[in-house]
């Protein structure tokens, strides 16, 4: 008679010692989670994820150590008939520009009301874009974006006649990161009860 495989023997033992098997698996999962957390993860840099000549080019650019900047935008859109040229609209844009210029980490703030930036005014006369930059790539700028986001929230309360909204690589990275973190916490919270129900 052919000897049973390890999997078959383990399956039979687990069936005969159900409580020990379940507790053993829980212990294994907890130990693996703790050890994994202690070891941590290593993430490849963006310039190391490509291949061939494009990877080499990315590594050369990274080695040159150019200062990295991440672009962000504030949409200013009139409500209830408020349009570009209206004193309320102008006041809102000027306050946004002034607030951003005094916010730590923010640079290169461009007002859409300046003649050289008129391309940032919508043709329908309702919307304008205030543009600015944050230091670092989108990963690093995701931390620096907190201050301008808070400034926009504050200005929205002061200017209800317009809609203010910030968007860009840094704010998107922050929102996506927070969503992933929240989903992961929910998954961790639900996985144990679901496992117990299945067993």
mmCIF file of C-alpha atoms in Angstrom:
data_model
loop_
_atom_site.group_PDB
_atom_site.id
_atom_site.type_symbol
_atom_site.label_atom_id
_atom_site.label_comp_id
_atom_site.label_asym_id
_atom_site.label_seq_id
_atom_site.Cartn_x
_atom_site.Cartn_y
_atom_site.Cartn_z
ATOM 1 C CA UNK A 1 0.000 0.000 0.000
ATOM 2 C CA UNK A 2 1.330 3.366 -1.012
ATOM 3 C CA UNK A 3 2.247 5.669 1.882
ATOM 4 C CA UNK A 4 -0.002 8.684 2.326
ATOM 5 C CA UNK A 5 1.272 12.098 1.319
ATOM 6 C CA UNK A 6 2.112 14.702 3.941
ATOM 7 C CA UNK A 7 -0.962 16.746 2.920
ATOM 8 C CA UNK A 8 -3.262 13.754 3.418
ATOM 9 C CA UNK A 9 -1.729 12.960 6.824
ATOM 10 C CA UNK A 10 -1.992 16.613 7.873
ATOM 11 C CA UNK A 11 -5.613 16.706 6.701
ATOM 12 C CA UNK A 12 -6.495 13.588 8.678
ATOM 13 C CA UNK A 13 -4.746 14.905 11.800
ATOM 14 C CA UNK A 14 -6.550 18.286 11.434
ATOM 15 C CA UNK A 15 -9.914 16.497 11.158
ATOM 16 C CA UNK A 16 -9.184 14.412 14.262
ATOM 17 C CA UNK A 17 -7.798 17.379 16.265
ATOM 18 C CA UNK A 18 -9.994 20.212 15.038
ATOM 19 C CA UNK A 19 -9.510 22.620 17.968
ATOM 20 C CA UNK A 20 -5.721 22.230 17.956
ATOM 21 C CA UNK A 21 -5.608 22.745 14.191
ATOM 22 C CA UNK A 22 -7.707 25.947 14.341
ATOM 23 C CA UNK A 23 -5.713 27.363 17.266
ATOM 24 C CA UNK A 24 -2.494 26.409 15.483
ATOM 25 C CA UNK A 25 -3.532 28.296 12.369
ATOM 26 C CA UNK A 26 -4.479 31.352 14.424
ATOM 27 C CA UNK A 27 -1.112 31.242 16.173
ATOM 28 C CA UNK A 28 0.653 30.901 12.811
ATOM 29 C CA UNK A 29 -1.225 33.881 11.314
ATOM 30 C CA UNK A 30 -0.516 36.073 14.363
ATOM 31 C CA UNK A 31 3.193 35.147 14.443
ATOM 32 C CA UNK A 32 3.527 35.656 10.658
ATOM 33 C CA UNK A 33 1.806 39.071 10.910
ATOM 34 C CA UNK A 34 4.036 40.221 13.788
ATOM 35 C CA UNK A 35 7.222 39.004 12.087
ATOM 36 C CA UNK A 36 6.151 40.579 8.778
ATOM 37 C CA UNK A 37 5.556 43.889 10.536
ATOM 38 C CA UNK A 38 8.964 43.732 12.212
ATOM 39 C CA UNK A 39 10.772 42.935 8.963
ATOM 40 C CA UNK A 40 8.848 45.563 6.971
ATOM 41 C CA UNK A 41 8.629 45.913 3.219
ATOM 42 C CA UNK A 42 11.077 47.180 0.653
ATOM 43 C CA UNK A 43 9.589 49.269 -2.134
ATOM 44 C CA UNK A 44 11.475 49.766 -5.377
ATOM 45 C CA UNK A 45 12.099 53.353 -6.396
ATOM 46 C CA UNK A 46 10.247 54.496 -9.528
ATOM 47 C CA UNK A 47 13.488 54.664 -11.496
ATOM 48 C CA UNK A 48 14.225 50.990 -10.732
ATOM 49 C CA UNK A 49 10.907 49.560 -11.913
ATOM 50 C CA UNK A 50 11.406 49.957 -15.674
ATOM 51 C CA UNK A 51 13.658 48.000 -17.999
ATOM 52 C CA UNK A 52 16.105 48.558 -20.799
ATOM 53 C CA UNK A 53 17.047 52.051 -21.946
ATOM 54 C CA UNK A 54 14.028 53.717 -20.326
ATOM 55 C CA UNK A 55 15.129 52.379 -16.930
ATOM 56 C CA UNK A 56 18.677 53.614 -17.555
ATOM 57 C CA UNK A 57 17.347 57.057 -18.538
ATOM 58 C CA UNK A 58 15.195 57.233 -15.388
ATOM 59 C CA UNK A 59 18.201 56.323 -13.239
ATOM 60 C CA UNK A 60 20.363 59.000 -14.927
ATOM 61 C CA UNK A 61 17.690 61.654 -14.308
ATOM 62 C CA UNK A 62 17.369 60.543 -10.673
ATOM 63 C CA UNK A 63 21.159 60.599 -10.204
ATOM 64 C CA UNK A 64 21.251 64.203 -11.515
ATOM 65 C CA UNK A 65 19.263 65.132 -8.391
ATOM 66 C CA UNK A 66 17.047 67.769 -10.020
ATOM 67 C CA UNK A 67 14.729 69.454 -7.489
ATOM 68 C CA UNK A 68 11.345 67.758 -7.742
ATOM 69 C CA UNK A 69 8.113 69.741 -7.664
ATOM 70 C CA UNK A 70 4.506 68.572 -7.726
ATOM 71 C CA UNK A 71 1.827 70.717 -9.334
ATOM 72 C CA UNK A 72 -1.501 71.452 -7.644
ATOM 73 C CA UNK A 73 -4.520 73.503 -8.715
ATOM 74 C CA UNK A 74 -7.335 75.342 -6.982
ATOM 75 C CA UNK A 75 -10.580 75.578 -8.933
ATOM 76 C CA UNK A 76 -12.538 78.769 -8.242
ATOM 77 C CA UNK A 77 -16.042 78.528 -9.690
ATOM 78 C CA UNK A 78 -18.787 81.125 -9.303
ATOM 79 C CA UNK A 79 -22.160 80.244 -7.783
ATOM 80 C CA UNK A 80 -25.563 81.899 -8.236
ATOM 81 C CA UNK A 81 -24.526 84.043 -11.176
ATOM 82 C CA UNK A 82 -21.132 85.131 -9.775
ATOM 83 C CA UNK A 83 -18.720 85.266 -12.719
ATOM 84 C CA UNK A 84 -15.186 86.291 -13.658
ATOM 85 C CA UNK A 85 -14.927 90.078 -13.343
ATOM 86 C CA UNK A 86 -17.471 90.231 -10.520
ATOM 87 C CA UNK A 87 -15.902 91.883 -7.403
ATOM 88 C CA UNK A 88 -16.831 88.842 -5.273
ATOM 89 C CA UNK A 89 -15.111 86.479 -7.713
ATOM 90 C CA UNK A 90 -12.000 88.703 -7.877
ATOM 91 C CA UNK A 91 -11.873 88.933 -4.067
ATOM 92 C CA UNK A 92 -12.095 85.143 -3.747
ATOM 93 C CA UNK A 93 -9.278 84.558 -6.265
ATOM 94 C CA UNK A 94 -7.064 87.207 -4.654
ATOM 95 C CA UNK A 95 -7.641 85.696 -1.195
ATOM 96 C CA UNK A 96 -6.747 82.223 -2.491
ATOM 97 C CA UNK A 97 -3.534 83.537 -4.053
ATOM 98 C CA UNK A 98 -2.570 85.532 -0.927
ATOM 99 C CA UNK A 99 -3.306 82.588 1.396
ATOM 100 C CA UNK A 100 -1.276 80.158 -0.716
ATOM 101 C CA UNK A 101 1.669 82.560 -0.936
ATOM 102 C CA UNK A 102 1.790 82.674 2.871
ATOM 103 C CA UNK A 103 1.436 78.884 3.277
ATOM 104 C CA UNK A 104 4.589 76.965 4.182
ATOM 105 C CA UNK A 105 5.981 74.762 1.412
ATOM 106 C CA UNK A 106 3.934 76.382 -1.356
ATOM 107 C CA UNK A 107 5.806 77.996 -4.258
ATOM 108 C CA UNK A 108 5.184 79.419 -7.748
ATOM 109 C CA UNK A 109 1.611 80.548 -7.061
ATOM 110 C CA UNK A 110 0.064 81.868 -10.287
ATOM 111 C CA UNK A 111 -3.063 84.001 -10.313
ATOM 112 C CA UNK A 112 -5.418 83.448 -13.254
ATOM 113 C CA UNK A 113 -6.245 87.170 -13.123
ATOM 114 C CA UNK A 114 -2.743 88.101 -14.315
ATOM 115 C CA UNK A 115 -2.648 88.742 -18.095
ATOM 116 C CA UNK A 116 0.037 86.089 -18.690
ATOM 117 C CA UNK A 117 -2.179 83.416 -17.067
ATOM 118 C CA UNK A 118 -5.459 84.198 -18.819
ATOM 119 C CA UNK A 119 -5.431 80.647 -20.235
ATOM 120 C CA UNK A 120 -6.501 79.556 -16.741
ATOM 121 C CA UNK A 121 -9.856 81.348 -17.134
ATOM 122 C CA UNK A 122 -12.758 79.326 -18.550
ATOM 123 C CA UNK A 123 -14.438 80.500 -21.742
ATOM 124 C CA UNK A 124 -17.874 80.447 -20.104
ATOM 125 C CA UNK A 125 -16.690 83.028 -17.549
ATOM 126 C CA UNK A 126 -17.557 80.901 -14.506
ATOM 127 C CA UNK A 127 -14.273 79.261 -13.502
ATOM 128 C CA UNK A 128 -10.598 80.001 -12.895
ATOM 129 C CA UNK A 129 -7.565 77.941 -11.901
ATOM 130 C CA UNK A 130 -4.987 79.079 -9.360
ATOM 131 C CA UNK A 131 -1.873 76.953 -9.832
ATOM 132 C CA UNK A 132 1.016 76.335 -7.431
ATOM 133 C CA UNK A 133 3.754 73.826 -6.642
ATOM 134 C CA UNK A 134 4.789 71.743 -3.646
ATOM 135 C CA UNK A 135 8.296 70.389 -2.980
ATOM 136 C CA UNK A 136 9.135 66.775 -3.824
ATOM 137 C CA UNK A 137 7.408 64.095 -5.874
ATOM 138 C CA UNK A 138 3.759 63.209 -5.277
ATOM 139 C CA UNK A 139 4.663 60.762 -2.473
ATOM 140 C CA UNK A 140 6.577 63.388 -0.459
ATOM 141 C CA UNK A 141 4.203 66.198 -1.431
ATOM 142 C CA UNK A 142 1.266 64.158 -0.081
ATOM 143 C CA UNK A 143 2.398 65.261 3.401
ATOM 144 C CA UNK A 144 2.981 68.904 2.407
ATOM 145 C CA UNK A 145 -0.470 69.148 0.797
ATOM 146 C CA UNK A 146 -2.198 69.183 4.208
ATOM 147 C CA UNK A 147 -1.572 72.922 4.693
ATOM 148 C CA UNK A 148 -3.008 74.136 1.365
ATOM 149 C CA UNK A 149 -5.997 71.776 1.735
ATOM 150 C CA UNK A 150 -6.724 73.281 5.157
ATOM 151 C CA UNK A 151 -6.357 76.779 3.676
ATOM 152 C CA UNK A 152 -8.878 75.966 0.934
ATOM 153 C CA UNK A 153 -11.374 74.657 3.513
ATOM 154 C CA UNK A 154 -10.998 77.855 5.528
ATOM 155 C CA UNK A 155 -11.386 80.084 2.456
ATOM 156 C CA UNK A 156 -14.488 78.173 1.324
ATOM 157 C CA UNK A 157 -16.235 79.231 4.555
ATOM 158 C CA UNK A 158 -15.218 82.851 3.933
ATOM 159 C CA UNK A 159 -16.374 82.828 0.294
ATOM 160 C CA UNK A 160 -19.650 80.872 -0.031
ATOM 161 C CA UNK A 161 -20.362 82.718 -3.287
ATOM 162 C CA UNK A 162 -17.774 80.511 -5.049
ATOM 163 C CA UNK A 163 -16.935 76.816 -5.066
ATOM 164 C CA UNK A 164 -13.317 76.077 -4.131
ATOM 165 C CA UNK A 165 -11.699 72.723 -4.822
ATOM 166 C CA UNK A 166 -8.092 71.533 -4.841
ATOM 167 C CA UNK A 167 -6.790 68.818 -7.137
ATOM 168 C CA UNK A 168 -3.429 67.572 -8.373
ATOM 169 C CA UNK A 169 -0.930 64.734 -7.979
ATOM 170 C CA UNK A 170 -0.237 65.346 -4.275
ATOM 171 C CA UNK A 171 -3.869 65.683 -3.174
ATOM 172 C CA UNK A 172 -4.833 62.631 -5.265
ATOM 173 C CA UNK A 173 -1.984 60.610 -3.723
ATOM 174 C CA UNK A 174 -3.146 61.626 -0.246
ATOM 175 C CA UNK A 175 -6.790 60.703 -0.896
ATOM 176 C CA UNK A 176 -5.906 57.366 -2.519
ATOM 177 C CA UNK A 177 -3.499 56.522 0.318
ATOM 178 C CA UNK A 178 -6.135 57.263 2.949
ATOM 179 C CA UNK A 179 -8.761 55.228 1.070
ATOM 180 C CA UNK A 180 -6.400 52.223 0.798
ATOM 181 C CA UNK A 181 -5.518 52.484 4.490
ATOM 182 C CA UNK A 182 -9.188 52.641 5.497
ATOM 183 C CA UNK A 183 -10.097 49.680 3.254
ATOM 184 C CA UNK A 184 -7.156 47.655 4.600
ATOM 185 C CA UNK A 185 -8.225 48.314 8.203
ATOM 186 C CA UNK A 186 -11.781 47.204 7.379
ATOM 187 C CA UNK A 187 -10.426 44.048 5.727
ATOM 188 C CA UNK A 188 -8.278 43.260 8.773
ATOM 189 C CA UNK A 189 -11.244 43.818 11.086
ATOM 190 C CA UNK A 190 -13.573 41.612 9.021
ATOM 191 C CA UNK A 191 -11.163 38.817 8.084
ATOM 192 C CA UNK A 192 -11.027 37.181 11.538
ATOM 193 C CA UNK A 193 -14.832 36.909 12.081
ATOM 194 C CA UNK A 194 -15.303 35.667 8.497
ATOM 195 C CA UNK A 195 -12.585 33.031 9.018
ATOM 196 C CA UNK A 196 -14.244 31.894 12.235
ATOM 197 C CA UNK A 197 -17.635 31.634 10.502
ATOM 198 C CA UNK A 198 -16.136 29.606 7.644
ATOM 199 C CA UNK A 199 -14.397 27.243 10.076
#
